[in-house]
Amino acid sequence: MSENIDSILQENRQFPPSAEFAENARIGSPEQLEALYRQAEEDYEGFWMQLARDEMDWHTPFTTGLDSSNAPHYAWFTDGRINVSYNCIDRHLATKGNQTAIIFEGEPGDIETLTYRQLHDRVCQFANGLKKQGIKKGDRVVIYMPMTPEAVIAMQACARIGAIHSVVFGGFSAASLKDRIEDAGARMVITADGGNRGGKIVELKAATDEALGKGCASIEHVVVLKRTDHNVGIVEGRDIWWDDLVAGQASECEPEWVESEHPLFLLYTSGSTGKPKGIQHSTAGYLLNSIMTMKWVFDINDKDIFWCTADVGWITGHSYVAYGPLATGSTLLMYEGAPNVPDFGRFWKICQDHKVTIFYTAPTAIRALMKQGDDFPNAYDLSSLRLLGTVGEPINPEAWMWYHKTIGKERCPIVDTWWQTETGSHAIAPIPGATATKPGSCTRPLPGIAADVVDKDGNPITEPNQGGFLVIKKPWPSMLRTVWGDDKRYQDTYWGEFDNRYYVAGDSARKDADGYFWIMGRIDDVLNVSGHRLGTMEVESALVAHERVAEAAVVGRPDEVKGEAIFAYVVLRGPRPAGGVDEALTKELRNWVAKEIGPIAKPDDIRYADNLPKTRSGKIMRRLLRTIAKGEKITSDTSTLENEAILDQLQGKA
Ligand code: 7RM
């Protein structure tokens, strides 16, 4: 791991919030922030208990804070009963019934708004429809939908009745969908006849049919939203149109008051094996941190129009589309489509047209938009923006500065938020009215989040700028609870490294002399492609599932826009293509991976070799493959290679 841990980035500029921003912020001074840190330090459990009482409405109040009796399984507020959907919708009705909850813009340009009252009614009707189909507390429901309000309605309806949703990103293939349905043992899939993306229709229903045709025996019904009006096959008895499910259903549905620890959802994410992990989140703890981070990090208030561009298929789309903004009674914007339809000005046009005040996106999107030049953003009025955010990967200072100047007009603080599917919500991030930011740093851990950097023995690294393991030393409310169906994997992956003492994030990081965190990258075999997490093993498994592939090794290489690109080394069954080139096969393999996993997993480069470089013990020399993928000179010892001649093949020289 030393190659990851050597730190090269040096960035010294500092950007304190403007007096104007600080004056209007919820937390408007470093002193106010320090007071929060102190509270969390002095009485950690009490700090979170007080917030849980103040910030959420309980059906049965809790009396217990953190329960560590079954470590490393931690539980919060266990004897309370609560409902997430009630906290996101019903509790605002008296004061905000007519306030807009969701502004939706479809890729074709259609616009729809829903008030809190309308959202309430639609969630209740859908929840009643689910109940009519026999869905009850604890059942798993897979949601495979476009970015329309119905995706949020479906999630909220599940939460309302205590069903556990598992949203599968619409860009994942039928094969990935099937794996997730089967792992979760889902009873129902909620999908659509398609979604609009990039001027095309995403064939969600066709993929669902394909997945169900190959297994998924636990599925009883498929609910189908009409979004695109193009023809899809309907299986009699199994498939139900969304409109038919809700027809005649009452617009009231008593929430299911679940225990705090009742699983709110599963979300599959990549790890270092070929099989994605079903990350299981709780109800109360999860919601609490979504709310706190909306307030602390996004400084959300009633006048804001909040736009997080993430799809609901990712954790960001759970915490900052489907739950956090509603739980704080805010107005959220949802956009269905691609950033370049009809052109690369679309995001900026949406910001202008809907007067977006807080804009949250991924560095990869910022880099892609930056590449298109300043004319697109400059053509729109971006003066409504007051706060910008990033998530998913480290942001390079150049992209940060462009975001700051060209989008934020040097007025808007930028919150670079570090967190993971597993953490549930932001863990390390600036407080925009109090923290001076530095381009490329996610700054300091939030109050009540005990993040630190430790060495391989688990000792805190006190020397500034020394890289180490990013860990969280105390359980926090929104942490994952387990890996669905594989609790051993939960214990081994997240707690095994340091003897159950710390949560291990899987990232390396360093702290500078000011205590600011700089994330350096993953220390496991996880890639970050356009802000999406992908396991190298997943891509390898997909490749070797092709009849012509005997062996494959996948590594990441730096990419200007995507952050990381996927570089695959492939050993074929039978002879290697002459000169290492077979364009038809390369195309076939790329499409194959897209079909096995999804288009985001398509290898950017494929190189054919007679065999892979391995150590004497048979381990693939990944570090060597990474060096080659970067096009760098090989300096490591390669004398142990069985066949040194393959080096030329791997380098594309033979
Ligand atoms: C929210 C999300 C998690 C991994 C994480 C990091 C990387 C996320 C940042 C970041 C640098 C950031 N969940 N990561 N945010 N790296 N700076 N602000 O992305 O589960 O899909 O990925 O993403 O490596 O471990 S995720």
XYZ file of C-alpha atoms and ligand atoms in Angstrom:
680
model
C 0.000 0.000 0.000
C 2.974 2.332 0.270
C 2.476 3.523 -3.283
C -0.941 4.853 -2.274
C 0.284 6.350 0.870
C 3.107 8.519 -0.385
C 1.582 11.896 -0.531
C 2.468 14.234 -3.322
C -0.346 16.742 -3.363
C 0.509 20.114 -1.829
C -2.130 22.796 -1.784
C -1.923 25.774 0.531
C -4.630 28.172 -0.576
C -7.386 28.816 1.958
C -10.900 30.077 1.351
C -12.762 31.318 4.425
C -16.512 31.919 4.102
C -17.548 35.446 3.229
C -18.906 37.584 6.061
C -22.247 37.626 4.283
C -22.463 33.851 4.062
C -21.358 33.367 7.667
C -23.847 35.929 8.934
C -26.792 34.032 7.497
C -25.531 30.533 8.217
C -26.843 28.138 10.851
C -23.301 27.728 12.127
C -21.663 31.041 11.376
C -18.388 31.074 13.257
C -15.491 28.800 14.194
C -16.423 29.348 17.856
C -19.908 27.992 17.306
C -18.446 24.960 15.595
C -15.910 24.419 18.367
C -18.755 24.452 20.872
C -20.379 21.571 18.986
C -17.123 19.628 18.951
C -16.807 20.192 22.680
C -20.320 18.943 23.370
C -19.687 15.802 21.343
C -16.397 15.256 23.115
C -17.677 15.787 26.639
C -20.718 13.557 26.332
C -20.651 11.599 23.098
C -23.749 9.523 23.688
C -25.668 12.409 25.197
C -24.782 14.590 22.230
C -26.418 12.224 19.771
C -29.338 11.451 22.102
C -30.171 15.116 22.456
C -30.121 15.622 18.695
C -32.214 12.498 18.155
C -34.841 13.936 20.515
C -34.759 17.422 19.051
C -34.566 16.624 15.359
C -36.962 13.706 14.875
C -40.559 13.018 15.816
C -40.960 9.784 17.751
C -44.010 7.610 18.189
C -42.410 5.979 21.248
C -39.570 8.002 22.728
C -36.319 6.149 23.312
C -34.496 5.993 26.615
C -31.284 4.306 25.482
C -28.448 5.864 23.451
C -25.664 3.663 22.145
C -25.811 -0.062 22.801
C -22.368 -1.676 22.427
C -23.216 -4.973 24.090
C -22.953 -6.879 20.825
C -19.904 -5.142 19.311
C -18.953 -4.690 16.539
C -22.692 -4.555 16.089
C -23.835 -1.270 17.481
C -27.373 -0.103 18.025
C -28.801 3.339 18.714
C -31.988 4.486 20.430
C -33.182 0.864 20.472
C -36.319 1.130 22.570
C -37.805 3.962 20.514
C -40.308 3.613 17.714
C -40.361 5.895 14.732
C -41.207 6.119 11.033
C -38.995 7.750 8.427
C -41.788 8.622 6.015
C -43.727 10.323 8.808
C -40.634 12.361 9.646
C -40.043 13.268 5.997
C -43.625 14.221 5.158
C -46.412 14.185 7.737
C -44.716 16.280 10.350
C -44.393 19.170 7.883
C -48.008 19.138 6.738
C -49.379 21.555 9.312
C -46.891 24.291 8.422
C -45.729 23.377 4.925
C -48.545 21.451 3.292
C -48.579 23.834 0.341
C -44.843 24.264 0.095
C -43.163 22.578 -2.861
C -41.420 19.398 -1.787
C -40.200 18.243 -5.196
C -39.541 20.096 -8.421
C -39.034 17.606 -11.210
C -37.643 18.216 -14.672
C -37.631 15.359 -17.164
C -34.981 15.098 -19.808
C -37.507 15.941 -22.552
C -38.274 19.162 -20.639
C -41.510 18.252 -18.869
C -41.855 19.830 -15.428
C -43.872 18.658 -12.452
C -44.034 19.962 -8.917
C -45.384 18.259 -5.829
C -46.295 20.008 -2.606
C -45.785 18.244 0.700
C -49.522 17.567 0.796
C -49.503 16.063 -2.702
C -46.425 14.036 -1.913
C -48.115 12.755 1.225
C -51.175 11.649 -0.696
C -49.205 9.920 -3.421
C -46.909 8.125 -0.963
C -49.916 6.943 1.040
C -51.785 5.711 -2.025
C -48.770 3.838 -3.236
C -48.097 2.424 0.236
C -51.685 1.206 0.387
C -51.219 -0.354 -3.049
C -48.132 -2.189 -1.818
C -50.021 -3.461 1.196
C -52.802 -4.697 -1.048
C -50.236 -6.798 -2.888
C -49.249 -8.327 0.428
C -46.059 -6.349 1.021
C -45.474 -5.968 4.731
C -42.879 -4.960 7.283
C -39.504 -6.571 6.657
C -40.218 -7.642 3.060
C -37.587 -6.629 0.533
C -38.641 -4.562 -2.464
C -36.255 -3.814 -5.317
C -36.626 -0.419 -6.968
C -35.194 -0.118 -10.494
C -36.420 3.208 -11.743
C -35.582 6.388 -13.610
C -34.960 9.622 -11.672
C -38.597 10.685 -11.447
C -40.602 11.639 -8.344
C -42.060 8.120 -8.384
C -38.654 6.730 -7.399
C -38.795 8.821 -4.231
C -42.479 7.982 -3.743
C -41.670 4.266 -3.981
C -38.835 4.586 -1.439
C -40.955 6.658 0.928
C -43.869 4.226 0.587
C -41.633 1.306 1.528
C -40.353 3.249 4.524
C -43.926 4.049 5.483
C -44.952 0.411 5.765
C -41.626 -0.903 7.059
C -40.692 -2.736 3.848
C -36.948 -2.754 3.171
C -36.084 -1.232 -0.188
C -33.066 -2.013 -2.257
C -32.641 0.487 -5.062
C -30.686 -0.773 -8.055
C -29.145 1.928 -10.252
C -30.900 2.041 -13.647
C -27.514 1.819 -15.366
C -26.913 -1.667 -14.009
C -27.587 -4.601 -16.319
C -30.186 -7.356 -16.084
C -27.489 -9.679 -14.716
C -26.594 -7.251 -11.896
C -30.276 -6.702 -11.158
C -30.840 -10.452 -10.894
C -27.911 -10.901 -8.483
C -29.233 -8.166 -6.221
C -32.827 -9.412 -6.299
C -31.687 -12.911 -5.408
C -29.276 -11.847 -2.690
C -31.965 -9.707 -1.068
C -34.708 -12.310 -1.563
C -37.017 -9.561 -2.804
C -40.755 -10.142 -3.267
C -41.357 -7.280 -5.646
C -39.639 -5.153 -8.269
C -40.816 -1.613 -8.911
C -39.687 -0.398 -12.316
C -40.797 1.682 -15.299
C -41.455 1.167 -18.998
C -38.258 3.163 -19.417
C -36.466 6.335 -18.458
C -35.092 9.141 -20.617
C -31.349 9.437 -20.667
C -29.075 10.857 -23.328
C -31.951 11.188 -25.779
C -32.626 7.453 -25.595
C -34.951 5.245 -23.618
C -33.351 3.178 -20.859
C -35.035 -0.216 -21.152
C -35.678 -0.855 -17.492
C -38.676 -3.129 -17.996
C -36.916 -5.227 -20.626
C -33.947 -5.670 -18.280
C -36.318 -6.623 -15.458
C -37.979 -9.227 -17.670
C -34.569 -10.599 -18.609
C -33.476 -10.788 -14.968
C -36.705 -12.509 -13.938
C -36.436 -14.896 -16.876
C -33.176 -16.197 -15.483
C -34.174 -16.761 -11.872
C -35.422 -14.429 -9.136
C -37.893 -17.030 -7.876
C -38.757 -14.877 -4.850
C -40.422 -12.186 -6.996
C -44.202 -12.258 -6.969
C -45.080 -8.973 -8.649
C -43.556 -6.295 -10.847
C -44.990 -2.795 -10.631
C -44.484 -0.790 -13.817
C -44.601 2.992 -14.032
C -45.556 4.481 -17.396
C -42.916 7.060 -18.099
C -42.038 6.817 -21.781
C -45.199 5.371 -23.302
C -43.319 2.978 -25.522
C -44.426 -0.620 -25.741
C -43.202 -3.106 -23.193
C -44.211 -6.698 -22.584
C -46.607 -7.288 -19.709
C -46.737 -10.647 -17.959
C -50.319 -11.357 -16.947
C -50.753 -11.999 -13.245
C -47.233 -10.861 -12.412
C -47.031 -7.304 -13.712
C -49.157 -4.428 -12.461
C -49.206 -0.908 -13.876
C -48.374 1.734 -11.272
C -51.616 3.561 -12.086
C -53.659 0.410 -11.480
C -51.872 -0.242 -8.192
C -52.827 3.158 -6.812
C -56.298 3.399 -8.398
C -58.918 3.748 -5.699
C -56.380 3.692 -2.879
C -56.893 5.994 0.087
C -54.593 8.973 0.485
C -54.072 8.219 4.154
C -51.914 5.375 5.372
C -51.010 5.004 9.016
C -47.227 4.723 9.242
C -45.780 1.471 10.537
C -44.021 2.492 13.746
C -40.856 0.478 13.579
C -38.053 0.008 16.080
C -35.101 2.368 15.635
C -32.922 -0.468 14.392
C -35.416 -1.804 11.855
C -33.604 -1.931 8.483
C -34.687 1.019 6.335
C -32.887 -0.203 3.238
C -30.187 -2.317 1.673
C -27.882 -0.796 -0.886
C -25.421 -2.916 -2.798
C -21.915 -1.575 -3.155
C -18.644 -2.919 -4.472
C -15.928 -4.375 -2.331
C -12.800 -6.358 -2.928
C -14.497 -9.566 -4.032
C -16.572 -10.286 -7.129
C -19.807 -10.073 -5.151
C -21.252 -6.689 -4.163
C -22.217 -6.246 -0.522
C -25.767 -5.468 0.569
C -25.077 -2.636 2.996
C -27.834 -2.617 5.615
C -28.894 0.665 7.179
C -31.030 1.353 10.204
C -34.054 3.611 10.555
C -33.516 6.205 13.293
C -29.731 6.501 13.283
C -29.652 6.755 9.508
C -32.268 9.477 9.436
C -30.634 11.466 12.220
C -27.331 11.907 10.405
C -29.079 12.740 7.126
C -30.872 15.531 8.935
C -27.817 16.811 10.799
C -25.663 16.917 7.682
C -28.389 18.708 5.703
C -28.250 21.365 8.399
C -24.548 21.432 9.257
C -22.968 20.865 5.857
C -25.634 22.136 3.471
C -26.817 24.841 5.840
C -30.295 24.121 4.513
C -33.087 26.606 5.121
C -36.671 27.071 3.993
C -35.818 29.339 1.082
C -33.366 26.926 -0.474
C -33.853 25.009 -3.682
C -31.605 22.029 -3.148
C -30.258 20.035 -6.078
C -28.192 16.916 -5.617
C -27.516 15.441 -9.062
C -26.968 11.871 -7.820
C -29.209 9.057 -8.957
C -31.308 7.370 -6.265
C -29.391 4.198 -7.125
C -26.437 5.488 -5.095
C -26.196 6.316 -1.414
C -25.960 10.022 -2.280
C -29.381 9.756 -3.895
C -30.745 8.141 -0.736
C -29.441 10.568 1.854
C -29.574 13.769 -0.214
C -32.497 13.161 -2.586
C -34.986 10.723 -1.103
C -34.592 11.365 2.639
C -32.444 14.240 3.964
C -34.031 17.129 2.047
C -37.573 15.987 2.879
C -36.768 15.275 6.510
C -35.660 18.900 6.831
C -38.805 20.132 5.082
C -36.863 21.541 2.145
C -37.554 21.889 -1.555
C -35.573 19.462 -3.651
C -34.991 19.392 -7.363
C -34.817 16.195 -9.377
C -33.591 15.944 -12.950
C -34.142 12.782 -14.920
C -31.528 12.917 -17.617
C -27.999 13.462 -18.855
C -25.995 16.686 -18.418
C -25.457 17.098 -22.170
C -29.033 17.028 -23.467
C -29.631 19.051 -25.555
C -26.154 20.434 -24.822
C -23.647 20.872 -21.994
C -25.517 23.888 -20.686
C -28.380 21.790 -19.308
C -27.286 21.772 -15.649
C -26.729 25.528 -15.685
C -30.035 26.116 -17.395
C -31.779 24.081 -14.704
C -29.984 26.078 -11.991
C -31.177 29.283 -13.624
C -34.749 28.226 -14.429
C -35.497 26.779 -10.994
C -33.360 29.228 -9.019
C -31.278 26.485 -7.451
C -29.465 27.723 -4.345
C -27.464 24.625 -3.342
C -25.863 22.462 -6.004
C -24.193 19.146 -5.165
C -22.426 16.971 -7.727
C -19.391 14.764 -8.378
C -15.906 15.926 -9.383
C -16.123 13.814 -12.530
C -19.155 15.826 -13.647
C -17.375 19.067 -12.828
C -14.357 18.025 -14.902
C -16.525 16.921 -17.807
C -18.417 20.236 -17.750
C -15.214 22.255 -17.291
C -13.837 20.645 -20.433
C -16.685 22.185 -22.433
C -15.446 25.679 -21.686
C -16.982 28.669 -19.929
C -19.472 29.662 -22.607
C -22.092 27.208 -21.372
C -22.197 28.359 -17.742
C -21.686 31.986 -18.748
C -24.834 31.872 -20.872
C -26.999 31.390 -17.768
C -27.839 33.392 -14.691
C -26.290 31.487 -11.800
C -26.827 34.189 -9.217
C -29.300 32.106 -7.203
C -26.503 29.722 -6.162
C -25.154 30.226 -2.664
C -23.452 26.921 -1.828
C -21.717 24.239 -3.898
C -20.796 20.700 -2.961
C -18.823 17.732 -4.234
C -18.779 14.039 -3.403
C -17.547 10.683 -4.584
C -13.843 11.138 -5.190
C -11.045 13.561 -4.509
C -11.430 16.807 -6.439
C -8.314 18.102 -8.116
C -7.489 21.738 -7.305
C -7.910 22.803 -10.939
C -11.506 21.566 -11.062
C -12.115 23.048 -7.601
C -10.944 26.475 -8.757
C -13.095 26.311 -11.876
C -16.137 25.359 -9.782
C -15.327 28.185 -7.390
C -14.826 30.859 -10.057
C -16.965 29.955 -13.034
C -19.942 28.426 -11.233
C -19.742 29.977 -7.764
C -18.468 33.376 -9.018
C -16.145 33.307 -6.003
C -19.191 33.852 -3.753
C -20.211 30.320 -2.849
C -18.402 28.124 -0.341
C -17.597 24.643 -1.638
C -18.255 21.703 0.653
C -16.110 18.711 -0.310
C -17.882 15.900 1.494
C -16.158 12.615 2.302
C -18.379 9.708 3.116
C -19.382 6.252 1.926
C -22.340 3.981 1.343
C -21.370 2.528 4.706
C -21.264 5.795 6.653
C -24.800 6.718 5.547
C -24.097 10.434 5.414
C -21.251 12.958 5.407
C -18.497 12.084 7.862
C -15.718 14.531 6.994
C -16.811 17.850 5.503
C -16.611 21.604 5.956
C -19.215 23.607 7.846
C -19.639 26.293 5.186
C -20.180 29.261 7.500
C -17.312 28.343 9.796
C -14.616 26.363 7.992
C -11.969 27.871 5.726
C -11.743 25.413 2.839
C -8.672 24.243 0.949
C -9.062 22.975 -2.626
C -8.823 19.176 -2.552
C -9.380 18.688 1.172
C -12.632 17.527 2.780
C -11.393 19.482 5.844
C -12.338 18.104 9.286
C -14.559 15.356 10.701
C -18.048 16.496 11.632
C -18.975 16.900 15.287
C -19.617 13.464 16.774
C -17.661 11.629 14.057
C -14.385 10.318 15.467
C -12.455 10.005 12.197
C -8.685 9.728 12.323
C -5.664 8.486 10.400
C -3.724 5.574 11.910
C -0.677 3.519 10.981
C -0.645 -0.198 10.282
C -0.615 -0.982 14.008
C -3.598 1.230 14.608
C -1.670 4.037 16.271
C -2.761 7.586 15.446
C -0.384 9.325 13.080
C 0.551 12.623 14.678
C 3.189 13.710 12.179
C 1.505 16.028 9.640
C 1.098 14.794 6.073
C 1.987 11.187 6.820
C -0.427 8.877 5.027
C -2.242 6.064 6.798
C -5.551 4.244 7.186
C -8.687 6.306 7.488
C -10.681 4.980 10.453
C -13.629 6.038 12.594
C -13.000 5.324 16.235
C -16.483 5.436 17.681
C -19.761 4.026 16.370
C -22.009 6.769 15.006
C -25.772 6.694 14.440
C -25.886 6.322 10.627
C -23.200 3.672 10.287
C -24.023 0.476 8.422
C -25.394 -2.309 10.604
C -24.251 -5.368 8.682
C -23.814 -6.869 5.233
C -27.097 -8.507 4.292
C -26.783 -12.281 4.504
C -23.053 -12.148 5.237
C -22.375 -10.838 8.698
C -18.892 -12.323 8.715
C -18.007 -10.115 5.799
C -19.246 -7.129 7.790
C -17.024 -8.011 10.724
C -13.968 -8.895 8.640
C -14.103 -6.011 6.181
C -14.895 -3.152 8.510
C -13.606 -4.217 11.915
C -11.088 -7.001 11.350
C -8.048 -4.910 10.521
C -7.566 -3.401 13.981
C -9.039 -6.030 16.227
C -12.567 -4.595 16.355
C -11.273 -1.300 17.696
C -12.079 0.937 14.744
C -14.290 1.100 11.722
C -11.928 0.829 8.741
C -13.091 2.838 5.757
C -10.854 1.275 3.118
C -9.367 4.650 2.174
C -5.927 6.048 2.852
C -5.628 9.637 3.995
C -3.313 12.164 5.569
C -3.878 15.078 7.906
C -2.053 18.327 7.361
C -0.665 20.602 10.059
C -4.111 22.203 10.507
C -5.728 18.807 11.052
C -7.375 18.902 7.614
C -7.962 15.528 5.974
C -6.756 14.763 2.457
C -8.158 11.563 1.012
C -5.547 9.700 -0.995
C -7.565 6.824 -2.463
C -8.661 3.286 -1.802
C -6.373 0.763 -0.234
C -8.404 -2.213 -1.385
C -9.196 -3.414 -4.900
C -11.950 -0.909 -5.368
C -11.959 1.455 -8.331
C -13.577 4.851 -8.452
C -14.744 5.389 -12.007
C -16.616 8.656 -12.504
C -17.393 8.654 -8.797
C -18.871 5.162 -9.029
C -17.490 2.396 -6.906
C -16.515 -0.746 -8.772
C -14.573 -3.763 -7.632
C -11.690 -4.865 -9.856
C -12.809 -8.413 -9.048
C -16.299 -7.746 -10.326
C -14.948 -6.684 -13.692
C -12.552 -9.627 -13.701
C -15.355 -12.082 -12.948
C -17.406 -10.593 -15.757
C -14.512 -10.947 -18.205
C -13.736 -14.554 -17.331
C -17.405 -15.405 -17.736
C -16.865 -14.837 -21.473
C -16.172 -18.096 -23.306
C -12.966 -16.857 -24.888
C -11.366 -15.485 -21.717
C -9.187 -17.717 -19.541
C -7.910 -15.153 -17.076
C -8.195 -11.438 -16.461
C -6.651 -8.796 -14.215
C -8.144 -5.351 -13.890
C -6.523 -2.220 -12.504
C -7.309 1.471 -12.495
C -5.310 4.117 -14.285
C -5.650 7.860 -13.754
C -8.081 9.531 -16.152
C -8.533 13.245 -16.597
C -12.334 13.191 -16.548
C -13.369 9.920 -14.947
C -10.832 10.030 -12.120
C -9.975 6.428 -12.814
C -10.271 4.453 -16.036
C -10.512 0.659 -16.217
C -7.523 -1.170 -17.655
C -7.947 -4.899 -18.258
C -5.263 -7.453 -18.999
C -6.724 -10.537 -20.620
C -5.397 -14.033 -21.249
C -7.453 -15.823 -23.863
C -8.305 -19.485 -24.185
C -6.309 -20.315 -27.277
C -3.768 -18.134 -28.989
C -3.153 -14.484 -28.262
C -4.239 -12.233 -31.170
C -1.408 -11.482 -33.600
C 0.486 -8.419 -32.422
C -1.858 -8.218 -29.448
C -4.565 -6.537 -31.527
C -8.080 -7.827 -32.178
C -10.423 -4.901 -32.384
C -13.535 -6.974 -32.938
C -12.869 -9.056 -29.846
C -12.018 -6.000 -27.776
C -15.340 -4.459 -28.734
C -17.131 -7.695 -27.946
C -15.515 -7.955 -24.516
C -16.320 -4.357 -23.653
C -19.959 -4.887 -24.574
C -19.938 -8.148 -22.685
C -18.885 -6.404 -19.487
C -21.553 -3.767 -20.069
C -24.079 -6.566 -20.266
C -22.738 -8.420 -17.250
C -22.469 -5.403 -14.957
C -23.512 -2.191 -16.696
C -22.038 0.384 -19.086
C -20.100 2.112 -16.290
C -17.944 -1.005 -15.936
C -16.784 -1.193 -19.586
C -12.983 -1.467 -19.685
C -11.338 1.514 -21.348
C -8.306 -0.509 -22.374
C -7.894 -4.207 -22.955
C -4.476 -5.712 -23.463
C -3.883 -9.352 -24.370
C -1.004 -11.395 -22.970
C 0.005 -15.065 -22.970
C -0.177 -15.009 -19.201
C -0.361 -12.600 -16.294
C 2.603 -11.517 -14.190
C 2.505 -13.415 -10.899
C 4.607 -13.716 -7.799
C 6.026 -17.104 -6.842
C 3.059 -17.673 -4.593
C 0.781 -17.109 -7.556
C -0.488 -13.632 -6.716
C -1.065 -11.311 -9.614
C 1.450 -8.467 -9.473
C -1.121 -5.716 -9.493
C 1.302 -3.005 -8.670
C 3.304 -3.848 -11.782
C 0.102 -3.838 -13.838
C -0.798 -0.413 -12.455
C 2.634 0.933 -13.389
C 2.202 -0.383 -16.921
C -1.336 0.965 -17.192
C -0.065 4.419 -16.284
C 2.564 4.083 -18.997
C 5.298 4.510 -16.403
C 8.733 2.977 -16.408
C 8.986 -0.358 -14.584
C 11.344 -0.031 -11.654
C 10.249 -3.001 -9.533
C 12.024 -6.332 -9.634
C 10.519 -8.504 -12.348
C 13.057 -11.291 -12.195
C 10.615 -13.610 -10.433
C 8.378 -13.604 -13.480
C 8.064 -17.003 -15.067
C 8.090 -15.474 -18.496
C 9.656 -12.053 -18.675
C 8.761 -11.837 -22.340
C 5.173 -11.106 -21.383
C 6.297 -7.695 -20.144
C 6.488 -6.511 -23.738
C 3.019 -7.898 -24.386
C 1.583 -6.216 -21.309
C 3.151 -2.945 -22.366
C 1.660 -3.250 -25.827
C 5.052 -3.491 -27.434
C 4.682 -6.925 -28.940
C -20.708 8.913 -1.162
C -19.969 7.857 -1.932
C -17.138 5.786 -1.241
C -15.714 6.052 -1.625
C -14.871 6.464 -0.455
C -13.781 7.271 -1.151
C -14.527 7.976 -2.257
C -16.219 9.711 -1.536
C -14.984 11.492 -1.389
C -14.148 10.403 -1.763
C -12.310 11.794 -1.762
C -14.362 12.788 -1.232
N -20.147 6.591 -1.505
N -14.951 9.317 -1.852
N -16.241 11.024 -1.267
N -12.811 10.568 -1.944
N -13.031 12.882 -1.423
N -15.076 13.868 -0.905
O -19.290 8.162 -2.868
O -19.673 4.193 -1.285
O -19.994 5.069 -3.500
O -17.949 5.515 -2.372
O -15.664 7.160 -2.532
O -12.826 6.408 -1.689
O -14.383 5.342 0.235
S -19.480 5.275 -2.187
